[in-house]
Short mmCIF file of C-alpha atoms and ligand atoms in Angstrom, two decimals:
data_model
loop_
_atom_site.label_atom_id
_atom_site.label_comp_id
_atom_site.label_asym_id
_atom_site.label_seq_id
_atom_site.Cartn_x
_atom_site.Cartn_y
_atom_site.Cartn_z
CA MET A 1 -7.55 -7.19 -3.96
CA SER A 2 -10.60 -8.40 -1.86
CA LEU A 3 -13.35 -6.32 -0.14
CA SER A 4 -14.34 -6.84 3.13
CA SER A 5 -17.56 -5.93 4.26
CA SER A 6 -20.96 -4.99 3.27
CA SER A 7 -20.51 -1.43 3.92
CA ASN A 8 -21.56 1.62 2.00
CA ARG A 9 -24.73 0.27 0.75
CA ASP A 10 -26.82 2.73 3.09
CA ALA A 11 -25.28 5.74 1.63
CA PRO A 12 -24.88 4.97 -2.18
CA PHE A 13 -24.82 8.62 -2.55
CA GLN A 14 -22.21 9.82 -0.29
CA PRO A 15 -18.59 10.33 -2.01
CA LEU A 16 -16.39 7.50 -1.56
CA VAL A 17 -13.02 8.24 0.18
CA LEU A 18 -10.21 6.16 0.38
CA LEU A 19 -7.91 6.34 3.24
CA THR A 20 -4.28 4.76 3.07
CA GLY A 21 -2.04 4.31 6.22
CA ALA A 22 -5.11 3.52 7.98
CA SER A 23 -3.01 0.90 10.33
CA GLY A 24 -0.61 3.66 10.87
CA TYR A 25 0.17 6.52 13.32
CA VAL A 26 -1.86 9.09 11.43
CA GLY A 27 -3.93 7.25 9.13
CA GLY A 28 -4.91 5.22 12.65
CA ARG A 29 -6.36 8.39 14.06
CA LEU A 30 -8.20 9.81 11.20
CA LEU A 31 -10.22 6.74 10.51
CA PRO A 32 -12.96 7.02 13.56
CA ARG A 33 -13.14 10.84 12.30
CA LEU A 34 -13.89 10.14 8.92
CA GLU A 35 -16.16 7.37 9.48
CA HIS A 36 -18.29 10.31 11.66
CA GLU A 37 -18.28 12.39 8.12
CA PRO A 38 -20.83 12.00 5.35
CA VAL A 39 -18.75 10.01 3.43
CA ARG A 40 -18.30 6.38 2.87
CA VAL A 41 -14.73 5.04 3.74
CA ARG A 42 -12.40 2.44 2.37
CA CYS A 43 -9.27 1.84 3.61
CA LEU A 44 -6.31 0.48 1.59
CA VAL A 45 -4.44 -1.87 4.07
CA ARG A 46 -1.66 -4.93 3.55
CA ASN A 47 -3.50 -6.83 6.07
CA PRO A 48 -6.99 -6.14 6.66
CA ASP A 49 -7.12 -8.24 10.06
CA LYS A 50 -4.71 -5.07 11.53
CA LEU A 51 -7.87 -3.31 11.61
CA ARG A 52 -10.78 -5.26 11.40
CA ASP A 53 -11.49 -4.52 14.99
CA ARG A 54 -10.88 -1.13 14.59
CA ALA A 55 -13.03 -0.07 11.49
CA ALA A 56 -16.95 0.57 11.74
CA GLN A 57 -18.80 -1.91 10.07
CA SER A 58 -19.62 0.28 7.25
CA THR A 59 -16.01 0.85 6.48
CA GLU A 60 -14.62 -1.38 3.42
CA LEU A 61 -11.21 -2.90 3.61
CA ALA A 62 -9.56 -3.04 0.37
CA GLN A 63 -6.40 -5.65 0.61
CA GLY A 64 -3.63 -3.95 -1.18
CA ASP A 65 -0.32 -2.55 -1.61
CA VAL A 66 0.78 0.56 -2.84
CA LEU A 67 3.80 -1.37 -4.62
CA ASP A 68 1.32 -3.60 -6.13
CA PHE A 69 -0.47 -1.41 -8.98
CA PRO A 70 -3.37 -3.87 -9.52
CA SER A 71 -4.50 -3.67 -6.13
CA LEU A 72 -4.52 0.14 -6.55
CA GLU A 73 -6.36 0.18 -9.28
CA LYS A 74 -9.22 -1.82 -7.72
CA ALA A 75 -8.98 -0.19 -4.39
CA LEU A 76 -9.52 3.44 -6.30
CA GLN A 77 -12.60 2.52 -8.11
CA GLY A 78 -15.28 4.86 -7.68
CA VAL A 79 -13.06 7.01 -5.23
CA HIS A 80 -14.04 10.93 -4.90
CA THR A 81 -11.18 11.48 -2.56
CA ALA A 82 -7.50 9.58 -1.47
CA TYR A 83 -5.87 10.07 1.50
CA TYR A 84 -1.98 9.19 0.73
CA LEU A 85 -0.58 8.85 4.34
CA VAL A 86 2.01 6.20 3.91
CA HIS A 87 5.50 5.84 4.02
CA LEU A 88 7.92 3.19 3.11
CA MET A 89 10.73 3.79 5.64
CA SER A 90 10.42 1.33 8.07
CA GLY A 91 9.91 -1.94 5.53
CA SER A 92 12.87 -0.92 2.84
CA LYS A 93 16.32 -0.52 2.67
CA ASP A 94 15.94 1.53 -0.22
CA PHE A 95 12.85 3.88 0.76
CA GLU A 96 13.40 6.53 -1.78
CA HIS A 97 13.35 3.99 -4.55
CA GLU A 98 10.22 2.68 -3.43
CA ASP A 99 8.71 5.74 -2.01
CA ARG A 100 8.67 6.92 -5.51
CA GLN A 101 7.40 3.65 -7.24
CA ALA A 102 4.76 3.91 -4.77
CA ALA A 103 3.73 7.40 -5.55
CA ARG A 104 3.76 6.88 -8.94
CA ASN A 105 1.56 3.74 -8.78
CA PHE A 106 -0.85 5.42 -6.79
CA ALA A 107 -0.90 8.54 -8.65
CA GLN A 108 -1.39 6.68 -12.21
CA ALA A 109 -4.22 4.49 -10.51
CA ALA A 110 -6.04 7.15 -9.29
CA GLN A 111 -6.01 9.10 -12.79
CA LYS A 112 -7.30 5.66 -14.30
CA ASN A 113 -10.49 6.22 -11.89
CA GLY A 114 -11.23 9.73 -12.35
CA VAL A 115 -10.02 10.40 -8.59
CA GLN A 116 -11.35 14.12 -7.85
CA ARG A 117 -9.08 14.97 -4.99
CA ILE A 118 -5.50 13.63 -3.26
CA ILE A 119 -4.95 14.78 0.18
CA TYR A 120 -1.41 13.89 1.56
CA LEU A 121 0.85 14.49 4.65
CA GLY A 122 4.41 14.91 3.72
CA GLY A 123 6.98 16.83 5.66
CA LEU A 124 8.59 20.44 6.24
CA GLY A 125 12.20 21.45 5.41
CA ASP A 126 13.56 23.78 2.58
CA ASP A 127 13.92 22.16 -0.82
CA ALA A 128 16.55 24.53 -1.52
CA ASP A 129 18.72 23.18 1.39
CA PRO A 130 21.55 21.31 -0.20
CA LYS A 131 21.96 19.41 3.38
CA LEU A 132 17.93 18.20 3.47
CA SER A 133 17.63 14.57 4.91
CA PRO A 134 16.99 11.78 2.01
CA HIS A 135 13.57 11.17 4.13
CA LEU A 136 12.58 14.83 4.00
CA ARG A 137 13.74 15.23 0.19
CA SER A 138 11.49 11.70 -0.44
CA ARG A 139 8.37 13.29 1.27
CA HIS A 140 8.75 16.47 -0.98
CA GLU A 141 9.15 14.25 -4.20
CA VAL A 142 6.24 11.98 -3.21
CA GLY A 143 3.86 15.42 -3.36
CA HIS A 144 5.81 16.44 -6.46
CA ILE A 145 4.93 13.15 -7.92
CA LEU A 146 1.02 13.20 -6.86
CA ARG A 147 0.68 16.44 -8.71
CA GLU A 148 1.67 15.64 -11.42
CA SER A 149 -0.91 13.13 -11.94
CA GLY A 150 -2.99 16.20 -12.68
CA ILE A 151 -5.48 15.48 -9.91
CA GLU A 152 -5.99 18.29 -7.37
CA THR A 153 -3.40 17.79 -4.81
CA ILE A 154 -3.57 19.08 -1.33
CA GLU A 155 -0.06 18.75 0.37
CA PHE A 156 0.59 19.14 3.99
CA ARG A 157 3.85 19.50 5.12
CA ALA A 158 4.42 18.74 9.07
CA GLY A 159 7.53 18.37 11.62
CA MET A 160 7.26 16.44 14.51
CA VAL A 161 3.91 15.34 15.01
CA VAL A 162 2.85 15.81 18.91
CA GLY A 163 0.71 12.48 20.22
CA ALA A 164 1.23 9.09 22.10
CA GLY A 165 1.74 6.51 19.41
CA SER A 166 3.67 9.11 16.82
CA LEU A 167 7.38 7.38 16.34
CA SER A 168 9.18 10.77 17.07
CA TYR A 169 7.29 11.39 20.32
CA GLN A 170 7.81 8.12 21.37
CA LEU A 171 11.72 8.92 20.46
CA LEU A 172 11.56 11.67 22.61
CA LYS A 173 9.67 10.07 25.73
CA SER A 174 12.04 7.06 26.01
CA LEU A 175 14.93 9.17 25.94
CA THR A 176 13.74 11.37 28.34
CA ASP A 177 11.99 9.05 30.43
CA ARG A 178 15.27 6.70 30.35
CA LEU A 179 18.17 9.07 30.53
CA PRO A 180 18.66 11.59 33.52
CA VAL A 181 21.99 12.92 31.88
CA MET A 182 21.69 13.00 28.15
CA LEU A 183 24.88 13.84 26.23
CA CYS A 184 23.24 15.37 23.21
CA PRO A 185 24.25 15.88 19.62
CA LEU A 186 23.87 19.49 18.52
CA TRP A 187 21.10 18.56 16.34
CA LEU A 188 18.78 18.71 19.52
CA LYS A 189 19.09 22.77 18.80
CA THR A 190 17.58 23.08 15.62
CA PRO A 191 14.86 25.00 15.40
CA THR A 192 11.25 23.13 14.31
CA GLN A 193 7.66 23.47 14.84
CA PRO A 194 5.86 20.59 16.16
CA ILE A 195 2.17 20.14 15.50
CA ALA A 196 -0.32 18.26 17.98
CA VAL A 197 -2.07 15.00 16.26
CA ASP A 198 -5.46 16.48 16.67
CA ASP A 199 -4.20 19.80 14.73
CA VAL A 200 -3.01 17.33 12.08
CA LEU A 201 -6.34 15.61 11.78
CA ALA A 202 -8.12 18.75 11.65
CA TYR A 203 -6.27 19.95 8.49
CA LEU A 204 -6.81 16.41 7.06
CA LEU A 205 -10.43 16.59 7.66
CA ALA A 206 -10.72 20.13 6.50
CA ALA A 207 -8.93 19.34 3.16
CA ARG A 208 -11.62 17.45 1.91
CA VAL A 209 -14.25 20.07 1.83
CA LEU A 210 -12.00 22.53 0.27
CA PRO A 211 -13.70 23.98 -2.51
CA PRO A 212 -12.51 22.41 -5.83
CA GLY A 213 -9.07 24.65 -6.92
CA ASP A 214 -5.31 24.27 -7.91
CA ASN A 215 -2.87 22.22 -6.29
CA GLN A 216 -1.55 23.34 -2.84
CA ILE A 217 1.19 22.95 -0.54
CA PHE A 218 0.35 24.29 3.12
CA GLU A 219 2.94 24.35 5.61
CA ILE A 220 1.63 23.33 8.92
CA GLY A 221 2.99 23.82 12.25
CA GLY A 222 2.09 24.33 16.31
CA ALA A 223 2.05 27.89 17.55
CA GLU A 224 5.41 28.24 18.23
CA VAL A 225 8.97 27.22 16.92
CA VAL A 226 11.00 25.12 19.50
CA THR A 227 14.32 23.22 19.50
CA TYR A 228 14.37 19.10 20.23
CA SER A 229 16.06 20.26 23.34
CA ASP A 230 13.23 22.57 24.34
CA LEU A 231 10.91 19.46 23.77
CA ILE A 232 12.99 17.24 26.02
CA ARG A 233 12.91 19.75 28.54
CA GLU A 234 8.78 20.31 28.56
CA TYR A 235 7.95 16.83 28.52
CA ALA A 236 10.52 16.38 31.50
CA ARG A 237 8.94 19.32 33.45
CA GLN A 238 5.69 18.17 32.84
CA LYS A 239 6.40 14.73 33.72
CA GLY A 240 8.16 16.12 36.91
CA LEU A 241 12.00 14.61 36.23
CA ARG A 242 14.84 16.33 36.60
CA ARG A 243 17.29 15.93 33.20
CA SER A 244 20.42 17.36 32.73
CA LEU A 245 21.38 18.45 28.84
CA ILE A 246 24.96 18.21 27.99
CA PHE A 247 25.98 18.91 24.35
CA VAL A 248 28.70 17.65 22.78
CA PRO A 249 29.62 17.97 19.10
CA VAL A 250 30.87 14.89 18.35
CA LEU A 251 27.75 12.48 17.69
CA THR A 252 27.03 12.12 13.67
CA PRO A 253 23.56 11.58 12.68
CA TYR A 254 24.84 7.78 12.33
CA LEU A 255 25.96 7.57 15.94
CA SER A 256 23.13 9.65 16.93
CA GLY A 257 20.44 6.71 15.33
CA LEU A 258 22.93 4.02 17.39
CA TRP A 259 22.40 6.16 20.69
CA LEU A 260 18.66 5.92 20.05
CA ALA A 261 18.59 2.57 19.09
CA LEU A 262 20.03 1.24 22.55
CA VAL A 263 17.47 3.31 24.54
CA THR A 264 14.27 3.35 22.28
CA PRO A 265 12.17 0.98 21.24
CA ALA A 266 12.18 2.21 17.58
CA SER A 267 13.86 0.03 15.25
CA PHE A 268 17.20 1.37 14.51
CA GLU A 269 16.75 2.12 10.61
CA VAL A 270 13.79 4.06 11.27
CA GLY A 271 15.37 5.95 14.12
CA ARG A 272 18.42 6.86 11.75
CA HIS A 273 16.45 8.49 8.77
CA LEU A 274 14.51 10.22 11.35
CA ILE A 275 17.44 11.50 13.11
CA GLU A 276 19.02 12.64 9.68
CA GLY A 277 15.56 14.91 9.00
CA LEU A 278 16.11 16.32 12.88
CA LYS A 279 19.45 18.43 11.79
CA ASN A 280 17.27 20.21 8.94
CA PRO A 281 15.32 23.07 10.03
CA THR A 282 11.72 22.37 9.88
CA VAL A 283 9.24 25.63 10.51
CA VAL A 284 6.64 27.03 8.98
CA ARG A 285 7.36 29.54 6.01
CA ASP A 286 4.60 30.33 4.35
CA SER A 287 2.20 30.68 6.75
CA LYS A 288 -1.05 30.52 3.66
CA ALA A 289 -2.67 27.67 5.80
CA LEU A 290 -3.75 30.30 8.69
CA ASP A 291 -5.69 32.31 6.05
CA VAL A 292 -6.91 29.24 4.38
CA PHE A 293 -8.94 27.18 7.34
CA ALA A 294 -9.98 28.52 10.37
CA ILE A 295 -7.57 26.01 12.49
CA ARG A 296 -5.26 27.77 14.90
CA PRO A 297 -2.60 25.08 16.10
CA MET A 298 -2.07 24.56 19.87
CA ASP A 299 1.29 25.44 21.63
CA VAL A 300 4.17 22.65 22.63
CA LYS A 301 2.76 22.72 26.27
CA GLU A 302 -0.94 22.03 25.20
CA ALA A 303 0.17 19.43 22.76
CA MET A 304 2.47 17.83 25.17
CA ARG A 305 0.00 18.09 27.86
CA HIS A 306 -2.48 15.99 25.18
CA ALA A 307 -0.14 13.35 24.75
CA MET A 308 0.88 12.18 28.00
CA ALA A 309 -3.12 12.34 28.63
CA ASP A 310 -3.48 10.11 25.52
CA ALA A 311 -0.55 7.71 26.77
CA ILE A 312 -0.45 4.37 25.32
CA ASP A 313 2.18 3.47 27.87
N1 NAP B 401 4.41 10.62 12.52
C1 NAP B 401 5.17 11.73 12.66
O1 NAP B 401 5.56 12.50 13.15
C2 NAP B 401 5.04 12.56 11.08
C3 NAP B 401 5.16 14.11 10.87
C4 NAP B 401 5.37 14.37 9.80
C5 NAP B 401 4.93 13.71 8.74
N2 NAP B 401 4.50 12.63 8.99
C6 NAP B 401 3.52 11.77 7.49
O2 NAP B 401 2.37 11.56 7.73
C7 NAP B 401 2.31 10.29 7.14
C8 NAP B 401 1.64 9.42 7.93
O3 NAP B 401 2.58 8.93 8.83
P1 NAP B 401 2.51 8.17 10.51
O4 NAP B 401 3.61 8.55 10.94
O5 NAP B 401 1.33 7.53 10.44
O6 NAP B 401 3.30 6.51 9.91
P2 NAP B 401 3.16 5.17 9.99
O7 NAP B 401 2.37 5.17 11.68
O8 NAP B 401 4.64 4.50 9.84
O9 NAP B 401 2.16 4.60 9.14
C9 NAP B 401 2.71 4.23 7.87
C10 NAP B 401 1.62 3.82 7.02
O10 NAP B 401 1.58 2.96 5.79
C11 NAP B 401 1.44 1.80 5.74
N3 NAP B 401 2.15 1.40 4.53
C12 NAP B 401 3.72 1.02 4.18
N4 NAP B 401 4.01 0.50 3.48
C13 NAP B 401 2.93 0.12 2.60
C14 NAP B 401 2.61 -0.33 1.19
N5 NAP B 401 3.69 -1.36 0.91
N6 NAP B 401 1.28 -0.53 0.77
C15 NAP B 401 0.36 0.11 1.73
N7 NAP B 401 0.76 0.90 2.85
C16 NAP B 401 2.02 0.35 3.35
C17 NAP B 401 1.69 0.92 6.57
O11 NAP B 401 0.97 -0.03 6.91
P3 NAP B 401 1.16 -1.32 7.76
O12 NAP B 401 0.64 -1.61 8.78
O13 NAP B 401 0.98 -2.19 6.62
O14 NAP B 401 2.57 -1.45 7.56
C18 NAP B 401 1.28 2.16 7.48
O15 NAP B 401 -0.30 1.91 8.01
C19 NAP B 401 3.59 9.78 6.44
O16 NAP B 401 3.73 10.55 5.04
C20 NAP B 401 4.39 10.93 7.07
O17 NAP B 401 5.63 11.32 6.43
C21 NAP B 401 4.29 12.08 9.94
#
C-alpha cells in the first residue's frame, strides 16, 4: 500500500475515517459528503488513479485490496470509523467465497488497529427464506462476519438504490428506454422498497455520529412498497414513453439474465446475480431506522425525478 497526498496535516485531531468502495457507485457519492464533515478521510482503492481527480486534496488515497491483508492492515492504521462499501460480484466467478474472505480480512485488520466502528451497506431480504438468492445471502453473511470482529458494526440493508449510475437503476432505465413491448418475467411483480441514493447517503453519514452502542442492523427503504413493474411504468411515465408489459411464466432467472445482457450495457454476470435477488421480496420489515434517525426517505416518484435530473447518459 502507498499513501498519497500530504493531506490531513491541518486537522490532526479530527477522527480518521476510512472509506472503501470510493470508486464505486455508493462510495463515490459518499466521498464528497464525507469530505465536508469534520473528519480526515482516507480511501482504500485498488487503483488510486481512478480517484485522483475526484478526491479533495486533503483526502488520502491508500492503494489496497480487501483480498490483500497487509494492505488492509496499513490502510486501517489510526482509523476511528470504517465504511465497508465493497462487493466482489463484478470481478469474481466465486463472489460468495471472495466476499467472505474479504470481510474476514477487513474485520481482522480493523480489530488489530483498534477501529471503533464499522458502517456497512448490505442488502434487504429475509434470512429465513430458503430461496434467498446467493447474492443477498452473501450480503448478510458479510454483515455477520463484520459483527463477529467485536467492533461495533452498523449494518444498513437496502433494496434497489435509485439514482443515476446505480447498476440496478441503469438496468431498469436501459430496458425501459429500449423496449416498447416487454415480455416480462414474473419476478417483476415481486414487492420491493427502493430507496433514493440521497437517502442512503444520509443514513450512512448519520451512522457515523450515533452515540457508541451495540451492533445494529437497520432495514432501510423508500416511502412505499412497489413492484419492479411499477418502477418501469413510473420511469416510462416520467419519460413520456408508452410501454406495454406482457407477463410470461417461462423466463427463468438465468434466461432473464441473458435477456438483460442483450439489451443493457451491464455485464451479464453482475446482471444475473442481481436478477436472482429480484425474485426475493426486499421490503422493510423492521422500521427501527425511522425511530433512530430523523431521515424520512422520499417516495418512488421523487426518487426517480432526482435520478432523471442527475442522468449520466
Ligand atoms: N447499488 C445498489 O443498488 C445497492 C443496493 C443495495 C445495497 N448496495 C450495497 O452497497 C455497497 C456498494 O455497492 P455499489 O453499488 O456502490 O457497488 P459498485 O458500484 O459495484 O462498487 C463496488 C466497489 O467495490 C470495490 N472493490 C471491488 N473489489 C475490490 C477489492 N478486491 N478490493 C477493494 N475494493 C474492491 C470497487 O473498486 P474498483 O473500482 O477497484 O473495482 C468499487 O469501488 C455494496 O455492499 C452493495 O451490496 C448497493
